[in-house]
Short mmCIF file of C-alpha atoms (C1' of nucleotides) in Angstrom, two decimals:
data_model
loop_
_atom_site.label_atom_id
_atom_site.label_comp_id
_atom_site.label_asym_id
_atom_site.label_seq_id
_atom_site.Cartn_x
_atom_site.Cartn_y
_atom_site.Cartn_z
CA MET S 163 106.93 111.87 99.66
CA ASP S 164 108.26 109.48 97.12
CA SER S 165 110.13 110.99 94.23
CA VAL S 166 109.86 109.44 90.82
CA ASN S 167 113.07 108.84 88.96
CA TYR S 168 113.23 109.28 85.22
CA TRP S 169 115.24 107.17 82.79
CA LEU S 170 115.86 106.79 79.11
CA MET S 171 116.07 103.37 77.52
CA LYS S 172 117.13 102.70 73.95
CA SER S 173 115.93 100.03 71.60
CA GLU S 174 116.38 99.56 67.90
CA PRO S 175 112.85 99.58 66.49
CA GLU S 176 113.81 96.84 63.99
CA VAL S 177 114.48 94.66 67.03
CA TYR S 178 111.85 95.91 69.46
CA SER S 179 109.76 99.03 68.96
CA ILE S 180 107.28 100.94 71.07
CA THR S 181 104.55 99.44 68.90
CA ASP S 182 105.71 96.00 70.00
CA LEU S 183 105.54 97.14 73.62
CA GLN S 184 102.08 98.61 73.10
CA LYS S 185 100.87 95.27 71.78
CA GLN S 186 102.53 93.27 74.55
CA ARG S 187 101.58 95.78 77.25
CA GLU S 188 104.71 94.90 79.22
CA THR S 189 108.06 93.25 78.65
CA ILE S 190 111.28 92.18 80.30
CA TRP S 191 113.94 94.63 79.15
CA ASP S 192 116.46 91.95 78.27
CA GLY S 193 119.74 91.95 76.42
CA VAL S 194 121.60 94.72 78.24
CA ARG S 195 125.22 93.60 78.49
CA ASN S 196 126.98 96.74 79.57
CA TYR S 197 127.90 97.14 83.22
CA GLN S 198 127.17 100.83 83.45
CA ALA S 199 123.75 100.33 81.90
CA ARG S 200 123.10 97.36 84.17
CA ASN S 201 123.99 99.42 87.22
CA PHE S 202 121.34 101.94 86.21
CA LEU S 203 118.84 99.11 85.77
CA ARG S 204 119.66 98.02 89.33
CA GLN S 205 118.93 101.50 90.62
CA MET S 206 115.45 101.61 89.14
CA GLN S 207 112.46 101.54 91.44
CA ILE S 208 108.89 100.48 90.86
CA GLY S 209 106.91 103.45 89.60
CA ASP S 210 109.88 105.11 87.92
CA LEU S 211 109.18 106.44 84.45
CA ALA S 212 111.32 105.77 81.39
CA PHE S 213 111.43 107.40 77.99
CA PHE S 214 111.48 104.92 75.13
CA TYR S 215 114.15 105.92 72.60
CA HIS S 216 114.36 104.49 69.10
CA SER S 217 118.04 104.13 68.21
CA ASN S 218 119.92 103.13 65.08
CA THR S 219 117.03 104.18 62.92
CA ASN S 220 116.02 107.16 60.84
CA PRO S 221 115.06 109.35 62.53
CA PRO S 222 116.24 108.49 66.05
CA GLY S 223 114.33 110.01 68.96
CA ILE S 224 112.15 109.63 72.02
CA VAL S 225 108.90 108.01 70.96
CA GLY S 226 107.00 107.37 74.16
CA LEU S 227 106.83 106.67 77.84
CA MET S 228 106.81 103.57 79.99
CA ARG S 229 106.76 102.68 83.65
CA ILE S 230 108.94 100.35 85.68
CA VAL S 231 106.69 97.69 87.21
CA LYS S 232 109.19 95.06 88.40
CA THR S 233 112.79 95.41 89.49
CA GLY S 234 115.68 93.09 90.22
CA ILE S 235 114.70 90.57 87.56
CA ALA S 236 117.40 88.18 86.35
CA ASP S 237 117.64 88.56 82.59
CA PRO S 238 116.57 85.08 81.42
CA THR S 239 118.54 85.30 78.18
CA GLN S 240 121.84 85.03 80.07
CA PHE S 241 121.00 81.37 80.81
CA GLU S 242 119.86 80.42 77.31
CA PRO S 243 122.72 78.85 75.34
CA THR S 244 121.02 79.60 72.04
CA SER S 245 120.51 83.27 72.82
CA LYS S 246 122.87 85.89 71.47
CA TYR S 247 122.83 87.24 75.01
CA TYR S 248 123.93 83.95 76.59
CA ASP S 249 126.57 84.47 79.26
CA PRO S 250 128.33 81.22 80.20
CA LYS S 251 130.03 82.97 83.11
CA SER S 252 126.75 83.82 84.79
CA SER S 253 125.16 81.43 87.27
CA SER S 254 121.60 81.20 88.51
CA ASP S 255 122.96 81.49 92.06
CA SER S 256 124.29 84.95 91.35
CA PRO S 257 123.02 86.21 88.02
CA ARG S 258 125.33 88.75 86.49
CA TRP S 259 122.63 90.58 84.57
CA GLN S 260 119.59 92.01 86.27
CA THR S 261 116.94 94.04 84.59
CA VAL S 262 113.40 95.33 84.99
CA VAL S 263 109.92 94.77 83.60
CA VAL S 264 108.48 97.83 81.88
CA GLU S 265 104.86 98.62 81.19
CA TYR S 266 103.61 100.59 78.20
CA MET S 267 102.17 104.00 79.02
CA GLU S 268 101.94 106.08 75.88
CA THR S 269 103.24 106.74 72.43
CA PHE S 270 103.89 110.41 71.81
CA SER S 271 101.91 111.89 68.93
CA HIS S 272 105.09 113.63 67.86
CA PRO S 273 108.38 111.92 68.66
CA ILE S 274 111.08 114.18 70.05
CA LEU S 275 113.86 113.72 67.58
CA LEU S 276 117.55 113.72 68.36
CA PRO S 277 118.29 117.09 66.70
CA THR S 278 115.61 118.69 68.90
CA LEU S 279 117.08 117.09 72.01
CA LYS S 280 120.53 118.35 71.02
CA GLU S 281 119.12 121.80 70.47
CA LYS S 282 117.27 121.98 73.78
CA PHE S 283 119.69 120.28 76.11
CA SER S 284 123.40 120.52 76.74
CA SER S 285 125.50 117.41 77.17
CA ASP S 286 125.69 118.23 80.87
CA GLU S 287 121.92 118.21 81.17
CA LEU S 288 121.24 115.12 79.11
CA LEU S 289 123.65 112.21 78.90
CA LEU S 290 122.07 111.09 75.65
CA VAL S 291 123.46 114.02 73.71
CA ARG S 292 126.97 113.72 75.12
CA PRO S 293 129.32 113.07 72.22
CA GLY S 294 130.45 109.47 72.08
CA ASN S 295 127.87 108.29 74.58
CA ARG S 296 126.57 104.82 73.76
CA LEU S 297 124.78 103.87 76.95
CA SER S 298 121.49 102.11 76.28
CA VAL S 299 120.09 102.88 79.73
CA MET S 300 120.67 106.20 81.45
CA PRO S 301 119.16 108.53 84.00
CA VAL S 302 117.30 111.70 83.05
CA THR S 303 117.06 114.53 85.56
CA SER S 304 113.53 115.45 86.58
CA ALA S 305 114.08 118.98 85.29
CA VAL S 306 114.88 117.65 81.83
CA ALA S 307 112.12 115.04 82.02
CA LYS S 308 109.55 117.69 82.83
CA LYS S 309 110.66 119.82 79.90
CA ILE S 310 110.37 116.83 77.60
CA LEU S 311 106.91 116.03 78.92
CA ALA S 312 105.82 119.67 78.70
CA GLU S 313 106.82 119.70 75.03
CA LEU S 314 103.98 117.32 74.40
CA SER S 315 101.09 118.83 76.23
"C1'" DG U 256 126.96 100.41 54.72
"C1'" DC U 257 130.55 103.34 56.79
"C1'" DC U 258 133.19 104.27 60.57
"C1'" DA U 259 134.31 106.84 64.98
"C1'" DA U 260 133.99 106.10 69.61
"C1'" DC U 261 133.74 102.99 73.11
"C1'" DG U 262 133.96 98.65 75.94
"C1'" DT U 263 135.89 94.09 76.53
"C1'" DT U 264 139.24 90.48 76.14
"C1'" DG U 265 143.38 88.21 76.75
"C1'" DG U 266 148.48 87.72 76.08
"C1'" DC U 267 152.28 89.15 78.33
"C1'" DG J 20 148.13 96.03 85.09
"C1'" DC J 21 149.17 97.44 80.32
"C1'" DC J 22 147.48 97.76 75.86
"C1'" DA J 23 146.65 95.88 71.11
"C1'" DA J 24 143.14 93.53 68.91
"C1'" DC J 25 138.63 92.84 68.42
"C1'" DG J 26 133.54 93.47 68.76
"C1'" DT J 27 129.63 96.62 69.27
"C1'" DT J 28 126.91 100.77 69.07
"C1'" DG J 29 124.49 104.04 66.69
"C1'" DG J 30 124.47 108.47 63.97
"C1'" DC J 31 124.89 109.60 59.49
#
DNA sequence: GCCAACGTTGGC
DNA sequence: GCCAACGTTGGC
């Protein structure tokens, strides 16, 4: 049987919020320019589920759920000279930055705020709460994911 | 807006 | 390949 992988992806709601995703239905998750985060994006598979996390806002927390619907997409912003994500060292032959297309699934009626996540999970269980961690894309173990999802039912 | 913690860059 | 300088992230 296929196992679903779980992820957590951060976005600043002032830049792109879950409400924006709900309206758009799906989006290319562009703008990731960190190799570790990109490597996680490369590992994603169609059907994987990702928690949408609102960062750099008050209060920060997990606000909803989305699904990976396309993988191995070249981030188009790397080729756009006017984009803040333009990467002159990347070529269309071998794009440096790949990402995924995500589809909106749901907005949680109660977001799971960062203090709650810190309370429930150790830094070993959940990368997000590891001190100093700044990754914008990271894996979530299925055990942790199921606890998060159970919180909401 | 502050600033600690990171990641990246580039001179050497 | 070291590491200082610089830029970014993101909680507070």
